[in-house]
PDB file of C-alpha atoms and ligand atoms in Angstrom:
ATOM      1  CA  UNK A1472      43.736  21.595-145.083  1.00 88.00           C
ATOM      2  CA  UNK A1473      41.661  22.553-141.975  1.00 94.00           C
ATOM      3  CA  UNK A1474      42.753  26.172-141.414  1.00 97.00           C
ATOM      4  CA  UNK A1475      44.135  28.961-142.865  1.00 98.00           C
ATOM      5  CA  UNK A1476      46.220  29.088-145.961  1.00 98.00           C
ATOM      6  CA  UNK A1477      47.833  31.890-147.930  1.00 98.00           C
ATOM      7  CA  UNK A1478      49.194  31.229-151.163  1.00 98.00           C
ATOM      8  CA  UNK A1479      51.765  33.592-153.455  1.00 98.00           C
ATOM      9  CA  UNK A1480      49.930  36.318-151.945  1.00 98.00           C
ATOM     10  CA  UNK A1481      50.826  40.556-152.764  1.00 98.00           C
ATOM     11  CA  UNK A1482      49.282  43.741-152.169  1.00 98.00           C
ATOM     12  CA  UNK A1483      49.668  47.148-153.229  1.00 97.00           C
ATOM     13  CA  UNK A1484      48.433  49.424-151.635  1.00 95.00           C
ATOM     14  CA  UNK A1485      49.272  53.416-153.191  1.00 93.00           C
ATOM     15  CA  UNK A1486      51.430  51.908-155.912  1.00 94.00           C
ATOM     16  CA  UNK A1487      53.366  50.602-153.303  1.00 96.00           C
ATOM     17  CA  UNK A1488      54.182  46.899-153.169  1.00 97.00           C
ATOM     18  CA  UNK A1489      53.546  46.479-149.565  1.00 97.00           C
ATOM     19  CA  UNK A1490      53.397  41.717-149.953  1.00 98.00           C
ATOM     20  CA  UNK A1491      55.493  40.560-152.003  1.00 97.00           C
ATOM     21  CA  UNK A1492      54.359  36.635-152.795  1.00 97.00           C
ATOM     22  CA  UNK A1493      53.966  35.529-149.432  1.00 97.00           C
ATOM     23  CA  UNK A1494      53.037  31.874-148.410  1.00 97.00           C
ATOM     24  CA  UNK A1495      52.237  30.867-145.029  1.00 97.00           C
ATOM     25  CA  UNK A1496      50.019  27.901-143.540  1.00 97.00           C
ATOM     26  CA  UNK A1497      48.210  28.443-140.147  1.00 98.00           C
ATOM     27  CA  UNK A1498      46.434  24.612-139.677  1.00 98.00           C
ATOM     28  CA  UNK A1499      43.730  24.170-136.586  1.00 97.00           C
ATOM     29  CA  UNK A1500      44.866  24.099-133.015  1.00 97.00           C
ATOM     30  CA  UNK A1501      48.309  25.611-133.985  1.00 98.00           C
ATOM     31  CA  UNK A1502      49.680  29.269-132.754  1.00 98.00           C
ATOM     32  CA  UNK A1503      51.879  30.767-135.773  1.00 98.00           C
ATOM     33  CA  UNK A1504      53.900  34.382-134.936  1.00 97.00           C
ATOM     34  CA  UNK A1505      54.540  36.758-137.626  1.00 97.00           C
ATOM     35  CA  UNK A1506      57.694  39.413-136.359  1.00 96.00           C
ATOM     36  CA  UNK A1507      58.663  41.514-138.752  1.00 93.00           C
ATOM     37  CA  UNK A1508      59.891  45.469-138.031  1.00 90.00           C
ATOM     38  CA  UNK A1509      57.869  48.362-138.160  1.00 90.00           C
ATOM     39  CA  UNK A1510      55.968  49.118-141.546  1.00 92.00           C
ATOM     40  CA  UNK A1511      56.874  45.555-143.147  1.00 93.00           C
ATOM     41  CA  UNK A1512      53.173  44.624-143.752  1.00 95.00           C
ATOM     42  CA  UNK A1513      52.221  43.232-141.117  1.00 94.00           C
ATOM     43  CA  UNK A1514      48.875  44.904-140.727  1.00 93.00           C
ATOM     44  CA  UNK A1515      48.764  44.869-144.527  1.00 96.00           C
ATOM     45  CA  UNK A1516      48.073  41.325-144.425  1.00 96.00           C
ATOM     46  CA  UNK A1517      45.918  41.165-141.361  1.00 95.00           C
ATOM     47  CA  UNK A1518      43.595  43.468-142.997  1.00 94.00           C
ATOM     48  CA  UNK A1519      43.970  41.932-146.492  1.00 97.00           C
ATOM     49  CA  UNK A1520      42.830  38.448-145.028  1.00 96.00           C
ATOM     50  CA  UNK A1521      39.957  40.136-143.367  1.00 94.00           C
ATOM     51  CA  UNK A1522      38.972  41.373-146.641  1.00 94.00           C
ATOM     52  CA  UNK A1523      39.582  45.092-145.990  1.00 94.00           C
ATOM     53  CA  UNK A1524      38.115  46.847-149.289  1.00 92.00           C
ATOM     54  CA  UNK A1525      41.735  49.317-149.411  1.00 93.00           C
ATOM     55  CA  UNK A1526      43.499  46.304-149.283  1.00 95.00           C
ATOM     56  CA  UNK A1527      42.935  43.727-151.961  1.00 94.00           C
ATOM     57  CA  UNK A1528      45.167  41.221-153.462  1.00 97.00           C
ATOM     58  CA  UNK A1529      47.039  41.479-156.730  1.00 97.00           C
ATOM     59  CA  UNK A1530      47.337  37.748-156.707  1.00 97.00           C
ATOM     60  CA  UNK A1531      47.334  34.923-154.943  1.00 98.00           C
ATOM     61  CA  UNK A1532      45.171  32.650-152.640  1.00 98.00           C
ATOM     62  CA  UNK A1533      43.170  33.071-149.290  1.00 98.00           C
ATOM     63  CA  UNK A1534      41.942  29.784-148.454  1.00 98.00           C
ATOM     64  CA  UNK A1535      39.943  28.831-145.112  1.00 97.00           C
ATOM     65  CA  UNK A1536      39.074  24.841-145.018  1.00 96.00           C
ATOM     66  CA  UNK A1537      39.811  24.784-148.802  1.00 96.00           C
ATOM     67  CA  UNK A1538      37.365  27.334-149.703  1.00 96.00           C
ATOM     68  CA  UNK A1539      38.657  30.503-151.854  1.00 97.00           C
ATOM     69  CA  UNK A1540      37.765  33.333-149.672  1.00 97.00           C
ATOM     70  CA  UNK A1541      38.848  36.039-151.663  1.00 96.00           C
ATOM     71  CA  UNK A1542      36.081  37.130-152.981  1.00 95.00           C
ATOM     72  CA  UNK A1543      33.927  37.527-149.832  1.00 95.00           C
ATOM     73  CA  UNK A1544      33.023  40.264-147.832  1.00 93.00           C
ATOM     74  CA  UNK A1545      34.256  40.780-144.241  1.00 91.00           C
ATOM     75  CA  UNK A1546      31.453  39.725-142.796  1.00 87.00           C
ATOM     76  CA  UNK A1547      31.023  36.651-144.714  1.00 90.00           C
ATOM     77  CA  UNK A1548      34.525  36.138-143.836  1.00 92.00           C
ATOM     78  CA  UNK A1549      33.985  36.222-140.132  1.00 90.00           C
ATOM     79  CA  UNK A1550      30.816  33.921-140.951  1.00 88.00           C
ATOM     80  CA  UNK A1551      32.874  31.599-142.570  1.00 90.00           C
ATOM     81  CA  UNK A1552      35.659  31.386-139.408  1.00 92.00           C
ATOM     82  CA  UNK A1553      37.554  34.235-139.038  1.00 95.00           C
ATOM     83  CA  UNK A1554      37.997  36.475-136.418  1.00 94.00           C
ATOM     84  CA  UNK A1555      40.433  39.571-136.287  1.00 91.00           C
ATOM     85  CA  UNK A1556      41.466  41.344-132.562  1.00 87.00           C
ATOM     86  CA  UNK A1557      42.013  44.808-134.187  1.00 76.00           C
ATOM     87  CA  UNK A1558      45.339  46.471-133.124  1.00 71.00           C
ATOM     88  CA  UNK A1559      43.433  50.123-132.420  1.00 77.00           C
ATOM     89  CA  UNK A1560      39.645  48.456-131.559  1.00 81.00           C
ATOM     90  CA  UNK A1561      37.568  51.723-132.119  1.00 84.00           C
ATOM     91  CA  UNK A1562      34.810  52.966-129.335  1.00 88.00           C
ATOM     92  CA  UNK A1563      30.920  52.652-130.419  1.00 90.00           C
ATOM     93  CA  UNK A1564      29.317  55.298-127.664  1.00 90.00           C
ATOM     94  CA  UNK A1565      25.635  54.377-127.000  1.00 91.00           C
ATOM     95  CA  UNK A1566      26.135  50.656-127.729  1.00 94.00           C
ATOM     96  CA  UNK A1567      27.123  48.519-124.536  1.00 95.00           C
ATOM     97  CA  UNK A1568      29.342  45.705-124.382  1.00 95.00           C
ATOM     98  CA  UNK A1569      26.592  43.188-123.853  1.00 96.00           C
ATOM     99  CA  UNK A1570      24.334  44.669-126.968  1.00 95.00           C
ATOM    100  CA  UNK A1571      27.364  44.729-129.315  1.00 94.00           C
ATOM    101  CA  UNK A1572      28.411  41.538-128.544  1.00 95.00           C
ATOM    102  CA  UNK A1573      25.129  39.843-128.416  1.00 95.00           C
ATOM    103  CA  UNK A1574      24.165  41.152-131.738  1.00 93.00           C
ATOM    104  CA  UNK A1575      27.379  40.124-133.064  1.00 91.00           C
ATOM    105  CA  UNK A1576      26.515  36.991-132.298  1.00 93.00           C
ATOM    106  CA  UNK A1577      23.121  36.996-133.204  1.00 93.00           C
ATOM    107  CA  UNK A1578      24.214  38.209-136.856  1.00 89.00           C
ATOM    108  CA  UNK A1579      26.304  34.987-136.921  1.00 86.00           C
ATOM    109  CA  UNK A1580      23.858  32.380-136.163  1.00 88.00           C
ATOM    110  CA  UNK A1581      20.988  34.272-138.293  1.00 86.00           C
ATOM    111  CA  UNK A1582      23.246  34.007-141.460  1.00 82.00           C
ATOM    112  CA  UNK A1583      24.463  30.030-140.395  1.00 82.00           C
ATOM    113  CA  UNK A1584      20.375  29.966-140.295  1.00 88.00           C
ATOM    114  CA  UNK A1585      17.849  32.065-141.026  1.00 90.00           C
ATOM    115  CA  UNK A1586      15.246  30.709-139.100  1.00 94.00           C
ATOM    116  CA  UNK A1587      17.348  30.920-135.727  1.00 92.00           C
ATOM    117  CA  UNK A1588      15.256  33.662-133.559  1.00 92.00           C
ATOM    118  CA  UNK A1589      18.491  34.461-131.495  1.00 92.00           C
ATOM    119  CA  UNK A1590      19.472  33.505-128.228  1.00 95.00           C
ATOM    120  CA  UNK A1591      17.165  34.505-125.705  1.00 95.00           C
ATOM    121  CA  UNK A1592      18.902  37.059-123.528  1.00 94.00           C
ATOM    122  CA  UNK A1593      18.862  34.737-120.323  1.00 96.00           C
ATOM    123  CA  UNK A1594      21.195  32.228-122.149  1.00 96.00           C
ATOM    124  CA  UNK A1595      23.170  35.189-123.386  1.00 97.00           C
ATOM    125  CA  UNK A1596      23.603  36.855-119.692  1.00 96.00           C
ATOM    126  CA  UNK A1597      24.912  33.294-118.547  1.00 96.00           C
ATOM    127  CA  UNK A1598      27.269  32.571-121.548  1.00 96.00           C
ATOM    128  CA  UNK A1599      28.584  36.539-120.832  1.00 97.00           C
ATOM    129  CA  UNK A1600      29.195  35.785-117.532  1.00 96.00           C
ATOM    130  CA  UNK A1601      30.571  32.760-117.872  1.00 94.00           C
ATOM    131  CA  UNK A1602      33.335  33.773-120.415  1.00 93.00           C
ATOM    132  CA  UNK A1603      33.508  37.451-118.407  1.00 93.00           C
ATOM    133  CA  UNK A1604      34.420  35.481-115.676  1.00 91.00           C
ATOM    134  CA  UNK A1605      37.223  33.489-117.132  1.00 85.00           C
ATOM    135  CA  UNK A1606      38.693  36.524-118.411  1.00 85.00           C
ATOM    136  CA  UNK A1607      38.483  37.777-115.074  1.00 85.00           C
ATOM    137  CA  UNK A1608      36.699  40.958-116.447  1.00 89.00           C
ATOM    138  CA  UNK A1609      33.942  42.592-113.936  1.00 90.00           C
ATOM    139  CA  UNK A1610      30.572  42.312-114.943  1.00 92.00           C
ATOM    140  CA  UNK A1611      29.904  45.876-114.536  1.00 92.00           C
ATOM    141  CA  UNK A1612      31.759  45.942-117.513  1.00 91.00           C
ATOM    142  CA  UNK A1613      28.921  44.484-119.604  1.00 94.00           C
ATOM    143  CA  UNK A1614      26.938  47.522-119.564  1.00 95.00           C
ATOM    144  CA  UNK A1615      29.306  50.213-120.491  1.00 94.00           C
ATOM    145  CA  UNK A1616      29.554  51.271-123.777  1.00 93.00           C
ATOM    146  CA  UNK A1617      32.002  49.660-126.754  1.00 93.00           C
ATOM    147  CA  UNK A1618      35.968  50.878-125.710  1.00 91.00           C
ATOM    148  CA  UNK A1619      34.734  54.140-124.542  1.00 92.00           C
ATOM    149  CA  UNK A1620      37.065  55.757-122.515  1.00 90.00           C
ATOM    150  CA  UNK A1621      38.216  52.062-121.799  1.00 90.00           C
ATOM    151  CA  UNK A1622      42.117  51.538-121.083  1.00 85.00           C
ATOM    152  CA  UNK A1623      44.444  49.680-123.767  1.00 82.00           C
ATOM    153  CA  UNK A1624      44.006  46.715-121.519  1.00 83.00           C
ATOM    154  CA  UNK A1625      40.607  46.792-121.351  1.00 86.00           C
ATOM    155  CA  UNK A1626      39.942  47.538-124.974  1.00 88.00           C
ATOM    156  CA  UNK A1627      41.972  44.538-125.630  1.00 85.00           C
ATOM    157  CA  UNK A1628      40.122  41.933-123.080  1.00 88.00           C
ATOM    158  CA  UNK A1629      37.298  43.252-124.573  1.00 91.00           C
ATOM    159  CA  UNK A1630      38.456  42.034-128.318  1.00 90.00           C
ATOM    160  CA  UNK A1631      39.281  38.499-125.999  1.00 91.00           C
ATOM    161  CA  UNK A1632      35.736  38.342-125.033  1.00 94.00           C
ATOM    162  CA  UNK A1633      34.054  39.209-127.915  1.00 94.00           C
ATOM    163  CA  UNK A1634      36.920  35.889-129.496  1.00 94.00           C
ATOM    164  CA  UNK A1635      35.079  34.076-126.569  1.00 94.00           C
ATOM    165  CA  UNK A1636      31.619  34.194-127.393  1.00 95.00           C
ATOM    166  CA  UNK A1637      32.200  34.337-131.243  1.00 94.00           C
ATOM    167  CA  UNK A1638      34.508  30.759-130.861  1.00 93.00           C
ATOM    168  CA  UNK A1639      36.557  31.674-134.380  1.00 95.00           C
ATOM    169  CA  UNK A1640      37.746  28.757-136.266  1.00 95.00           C
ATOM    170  CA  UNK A1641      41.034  31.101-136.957  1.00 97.00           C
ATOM    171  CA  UNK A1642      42.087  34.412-134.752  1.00 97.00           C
ATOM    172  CA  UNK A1643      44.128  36.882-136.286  1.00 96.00           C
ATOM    173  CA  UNK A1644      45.540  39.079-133.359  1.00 94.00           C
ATOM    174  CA  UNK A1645      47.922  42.291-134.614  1.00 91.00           C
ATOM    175  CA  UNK A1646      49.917  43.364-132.059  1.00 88.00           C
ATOM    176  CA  UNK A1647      47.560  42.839-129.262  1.00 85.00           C
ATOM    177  CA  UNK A1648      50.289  43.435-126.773  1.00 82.00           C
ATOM    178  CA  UNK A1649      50.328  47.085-127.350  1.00 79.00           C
ATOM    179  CA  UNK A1650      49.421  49.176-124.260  1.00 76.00           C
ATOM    180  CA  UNK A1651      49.161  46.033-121.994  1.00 83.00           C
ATOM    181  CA  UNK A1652      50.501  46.078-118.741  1.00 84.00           C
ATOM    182  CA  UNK A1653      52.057  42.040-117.742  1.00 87.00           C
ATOM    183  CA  UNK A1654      48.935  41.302-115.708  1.00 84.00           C
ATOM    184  CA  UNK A1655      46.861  42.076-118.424  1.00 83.00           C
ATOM    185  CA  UNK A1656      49.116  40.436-121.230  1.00 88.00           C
ATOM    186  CA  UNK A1657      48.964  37.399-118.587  1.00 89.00           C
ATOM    187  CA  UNK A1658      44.843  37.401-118.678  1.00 85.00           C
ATOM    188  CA  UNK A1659      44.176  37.882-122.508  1.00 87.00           C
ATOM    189  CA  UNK A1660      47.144  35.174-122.949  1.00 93.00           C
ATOM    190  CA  UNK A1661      45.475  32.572-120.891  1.00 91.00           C
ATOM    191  CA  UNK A1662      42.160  33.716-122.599  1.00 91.00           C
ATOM    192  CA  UNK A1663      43.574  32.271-126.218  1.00 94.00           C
ATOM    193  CA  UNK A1664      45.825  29.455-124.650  1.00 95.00           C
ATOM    194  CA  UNK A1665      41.965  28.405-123.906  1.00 92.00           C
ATOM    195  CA  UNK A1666      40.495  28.903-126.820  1.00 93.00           C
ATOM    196  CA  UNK A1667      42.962  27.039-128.979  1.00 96.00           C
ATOM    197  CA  UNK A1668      42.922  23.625-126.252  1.00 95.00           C
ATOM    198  CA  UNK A1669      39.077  23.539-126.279  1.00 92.00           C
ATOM    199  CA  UNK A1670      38.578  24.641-129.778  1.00 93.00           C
ATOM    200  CA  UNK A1671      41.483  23.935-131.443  1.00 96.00           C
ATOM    201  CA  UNK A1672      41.351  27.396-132.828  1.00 97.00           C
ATOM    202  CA  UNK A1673      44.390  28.519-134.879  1.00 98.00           C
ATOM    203  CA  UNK A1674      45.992  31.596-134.445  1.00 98.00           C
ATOM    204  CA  UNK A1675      47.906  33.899-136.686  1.00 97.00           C
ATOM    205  CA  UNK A1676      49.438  36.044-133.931  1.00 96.00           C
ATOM    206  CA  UNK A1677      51.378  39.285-135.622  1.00 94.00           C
ATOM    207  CA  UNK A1678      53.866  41.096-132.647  1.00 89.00           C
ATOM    208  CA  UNK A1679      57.229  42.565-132.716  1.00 80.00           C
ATOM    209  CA  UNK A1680      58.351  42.022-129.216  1.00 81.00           C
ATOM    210  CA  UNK A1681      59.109  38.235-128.199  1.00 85.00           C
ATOM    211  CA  UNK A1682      57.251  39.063-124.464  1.00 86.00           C
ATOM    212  CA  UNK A1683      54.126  38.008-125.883  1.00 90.00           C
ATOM    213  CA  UNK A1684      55.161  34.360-127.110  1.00 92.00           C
ATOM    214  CA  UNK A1685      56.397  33.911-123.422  1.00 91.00           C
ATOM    215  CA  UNK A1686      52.775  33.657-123.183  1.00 93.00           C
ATOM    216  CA  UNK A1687      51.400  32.734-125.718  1.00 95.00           C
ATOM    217  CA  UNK A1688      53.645  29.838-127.378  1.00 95.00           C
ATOM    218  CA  UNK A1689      53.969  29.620-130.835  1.00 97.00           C
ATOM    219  CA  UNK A1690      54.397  26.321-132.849  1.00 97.00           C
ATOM    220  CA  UNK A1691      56.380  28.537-135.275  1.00 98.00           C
ATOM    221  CA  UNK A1692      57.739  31.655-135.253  1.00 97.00           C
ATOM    222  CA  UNK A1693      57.954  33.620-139.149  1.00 97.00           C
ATOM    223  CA  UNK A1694      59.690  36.390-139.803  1.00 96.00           C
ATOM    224  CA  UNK A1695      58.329  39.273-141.990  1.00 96.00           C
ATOM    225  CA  UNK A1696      60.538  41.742-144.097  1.00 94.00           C
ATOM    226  CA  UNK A1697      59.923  43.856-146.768  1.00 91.00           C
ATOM    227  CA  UNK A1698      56.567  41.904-147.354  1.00 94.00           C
ATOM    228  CA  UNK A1699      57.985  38.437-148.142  1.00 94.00           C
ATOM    229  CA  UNK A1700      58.203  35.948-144.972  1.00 96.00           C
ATOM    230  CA  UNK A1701      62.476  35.617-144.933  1.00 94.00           C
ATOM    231  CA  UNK A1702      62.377  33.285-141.997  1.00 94.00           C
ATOM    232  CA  UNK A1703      60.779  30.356-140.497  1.00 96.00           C
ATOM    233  CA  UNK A1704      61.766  28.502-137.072  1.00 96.00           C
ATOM    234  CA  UNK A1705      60.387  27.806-133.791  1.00 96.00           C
ATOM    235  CA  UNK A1706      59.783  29.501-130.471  1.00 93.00           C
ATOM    236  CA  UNK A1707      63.889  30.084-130.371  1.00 94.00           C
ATOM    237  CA  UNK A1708      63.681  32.305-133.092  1.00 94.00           C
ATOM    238  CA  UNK A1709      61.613  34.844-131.282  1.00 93.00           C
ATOM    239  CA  UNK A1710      64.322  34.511-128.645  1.00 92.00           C
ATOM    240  CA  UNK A1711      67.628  35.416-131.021  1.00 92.00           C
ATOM    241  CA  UNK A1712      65.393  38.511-132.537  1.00 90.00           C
ATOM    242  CA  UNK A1713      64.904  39.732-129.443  1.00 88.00           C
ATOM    243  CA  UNK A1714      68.553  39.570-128.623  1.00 90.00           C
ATOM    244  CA  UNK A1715      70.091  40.358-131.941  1.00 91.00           C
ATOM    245  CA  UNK A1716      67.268  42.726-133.754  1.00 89.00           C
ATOM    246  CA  UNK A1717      66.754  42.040-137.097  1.00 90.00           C
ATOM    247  CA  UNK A1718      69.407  43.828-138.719  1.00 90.00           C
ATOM    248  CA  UNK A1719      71.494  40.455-138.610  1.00 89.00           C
ATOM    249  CA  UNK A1720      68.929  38.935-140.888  1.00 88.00           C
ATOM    250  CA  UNK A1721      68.915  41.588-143.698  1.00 87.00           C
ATOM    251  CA  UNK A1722      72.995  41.358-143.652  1.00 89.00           C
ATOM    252  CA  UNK A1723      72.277  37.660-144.090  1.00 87.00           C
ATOM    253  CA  UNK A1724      69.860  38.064-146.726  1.00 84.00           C
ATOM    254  CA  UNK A1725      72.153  40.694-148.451  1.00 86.00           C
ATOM    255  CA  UNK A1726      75.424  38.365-148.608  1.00 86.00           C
ATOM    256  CA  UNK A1727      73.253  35.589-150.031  1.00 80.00           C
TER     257      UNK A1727
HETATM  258  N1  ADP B 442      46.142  52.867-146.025  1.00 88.35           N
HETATM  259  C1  ADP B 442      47.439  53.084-146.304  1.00 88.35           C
HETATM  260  N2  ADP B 442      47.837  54.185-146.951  1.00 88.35           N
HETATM  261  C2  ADP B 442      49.145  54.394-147.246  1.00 88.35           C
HETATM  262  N3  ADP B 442      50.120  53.565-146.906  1.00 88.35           N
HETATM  263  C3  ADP B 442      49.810  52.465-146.252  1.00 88.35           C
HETATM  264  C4  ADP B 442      48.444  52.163-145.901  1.00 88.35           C
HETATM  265  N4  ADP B 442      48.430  50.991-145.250  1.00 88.35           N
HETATM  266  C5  ADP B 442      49.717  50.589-145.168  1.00 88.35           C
HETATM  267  N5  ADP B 442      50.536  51.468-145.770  1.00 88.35           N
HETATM  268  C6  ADP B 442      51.990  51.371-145.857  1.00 88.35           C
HETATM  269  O1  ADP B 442      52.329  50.012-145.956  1.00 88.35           O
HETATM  270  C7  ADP B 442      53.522  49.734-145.228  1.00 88.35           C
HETATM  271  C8  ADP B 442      53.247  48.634-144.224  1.00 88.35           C
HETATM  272  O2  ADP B 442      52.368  49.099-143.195  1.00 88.35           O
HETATM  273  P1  ADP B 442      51.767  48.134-142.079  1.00 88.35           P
HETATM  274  O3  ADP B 442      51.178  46.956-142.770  1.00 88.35           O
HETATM  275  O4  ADP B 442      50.909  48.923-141.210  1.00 88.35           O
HETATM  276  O5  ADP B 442      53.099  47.698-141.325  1.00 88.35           O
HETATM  277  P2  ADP B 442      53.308  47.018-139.900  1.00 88.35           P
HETATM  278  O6  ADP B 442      51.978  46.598-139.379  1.00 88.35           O
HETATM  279  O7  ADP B 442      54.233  45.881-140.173  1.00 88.35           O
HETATM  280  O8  ADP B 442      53.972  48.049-139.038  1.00 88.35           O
HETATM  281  C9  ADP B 442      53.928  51.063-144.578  1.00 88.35           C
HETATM  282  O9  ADP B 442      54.910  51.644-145.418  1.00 88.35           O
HETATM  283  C10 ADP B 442      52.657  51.857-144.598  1.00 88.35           C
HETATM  284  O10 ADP B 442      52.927  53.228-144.634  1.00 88.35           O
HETATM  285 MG1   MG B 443      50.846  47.035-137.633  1.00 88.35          MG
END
């Protein structure tokens, strides 16, 4: 399968079983939510597909395009596809927007091939502006310095960008709704609705309020409880949670 697959996966993390066998498939050009309440995992496994070294598998399968990726490093990880928007992106002072980002990308082509000298900075300053502009992000903000002193929205159009220029094959995004106000939800929305039409990127998007799917809509919605994905359904789904809270689906689950 093109895409993402995890297969019978759990983690402990401090003797604590935090995924309990959890399957899910996120294929190329589709948007999949996760929901779940707070401290269900959802992080857990954000992290644990990144590769996270406190977070490693007890079992199961990480697949991206068929390959086992368990055994990589982040950063071969991200080399290999996949990209995730951090829910608390840290700051970097002393490294600009424009540096970080082009060396990110640098780093990426250099390992795809080690003779590639970079891209000259000319190129770079037009691709920058180019994607700045369609995240309607001033350019003045290329030369401050990595999320310092920059507002949740900011921080998180930044994470957008950096998706931009990197072009992941998959985008994990945990809850990158937090601290945005609707205009800014509305901008970093639109920024992945693009990526996924002219990339067909795939997108594991991990919330627990239903606004963000208004924007961003989901071919499936899952949801996650106590580690184990309990639910699957479409965009509706995120609707009835959103009305009814989850405690409906542990009664449910509990009189099965
Ligand atoms: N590094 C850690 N140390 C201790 N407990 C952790 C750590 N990471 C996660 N947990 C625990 O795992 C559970 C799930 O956390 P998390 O994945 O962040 O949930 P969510 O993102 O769904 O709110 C919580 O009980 C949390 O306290
Ligand atoms: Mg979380």
């Amino acid at each position: 399968m093109t895409g993402l697959e995890i297969k019978n996966l759990s983690v402990t993390v401090h003797e604590k079983k935090i995924i309990d066998h959890l399957s899910i498939k996120v294929p190329k050009g589709e948007i999949h939510a996760i929901m779940g309440p707070n401290g269900t995992g959802k992080s857990t496994l954000s992290y644990t597909i990144m590769g996270h070294p406190a977070y490693q598998p007890d079992e199961g399968d990480i697949l991206l395009n068929d390959q086992r990726i368990n055994d990589l490093p982040p950063d071969a990880r991200s080399q290999a596809g996949l990209f995730l928007a951090l829910q608390y992106p840290v700051a970097i002072p002393g490294v600009t927007v424009a540096n970080f980002l082009r060396t990110a990308l640098n780093t990426r082509r250099k390992k795809a091939n080690p003779n590639d000298r970079g891209i000259p900075v000319p190129a770079f300053r037009k691709l920058l502006k180019e994607k700045m502009n369609l995240l309607k992000m001033d350019p003045a903000f290329a030369g401050r310095y990595l999320n310092d002193g920059f507002s949740g929205g900011e921080k998180k159009r930044t994470e957008v960008l950096q998706m931009a220029i990197l072009e992941p094959e998959i985008a994990i995004l945990d809850e990158i709704d937090s601290g945005l106000d609707i205009d800014a939800l509305r901008v970093v929305a639109e920024g992945v609705n693009m990526l996924v039409e002219q990339n067909q990127m795939g997108v594991l998007i991990i919330t627990h309020y239903q606004r963000l799917l208004d924007y961003i809509k989901p071919d499936a919605v899952h949801i996650l409880m106590d580690g184990k994905i309990v639910r699957t359904g479409d965009f509706t789904l995120a609707t009835e949670l959103e009305e009814r809270g989850y405690d409906w689906i542990r009664q449910e689950m509990a009189a099965a």
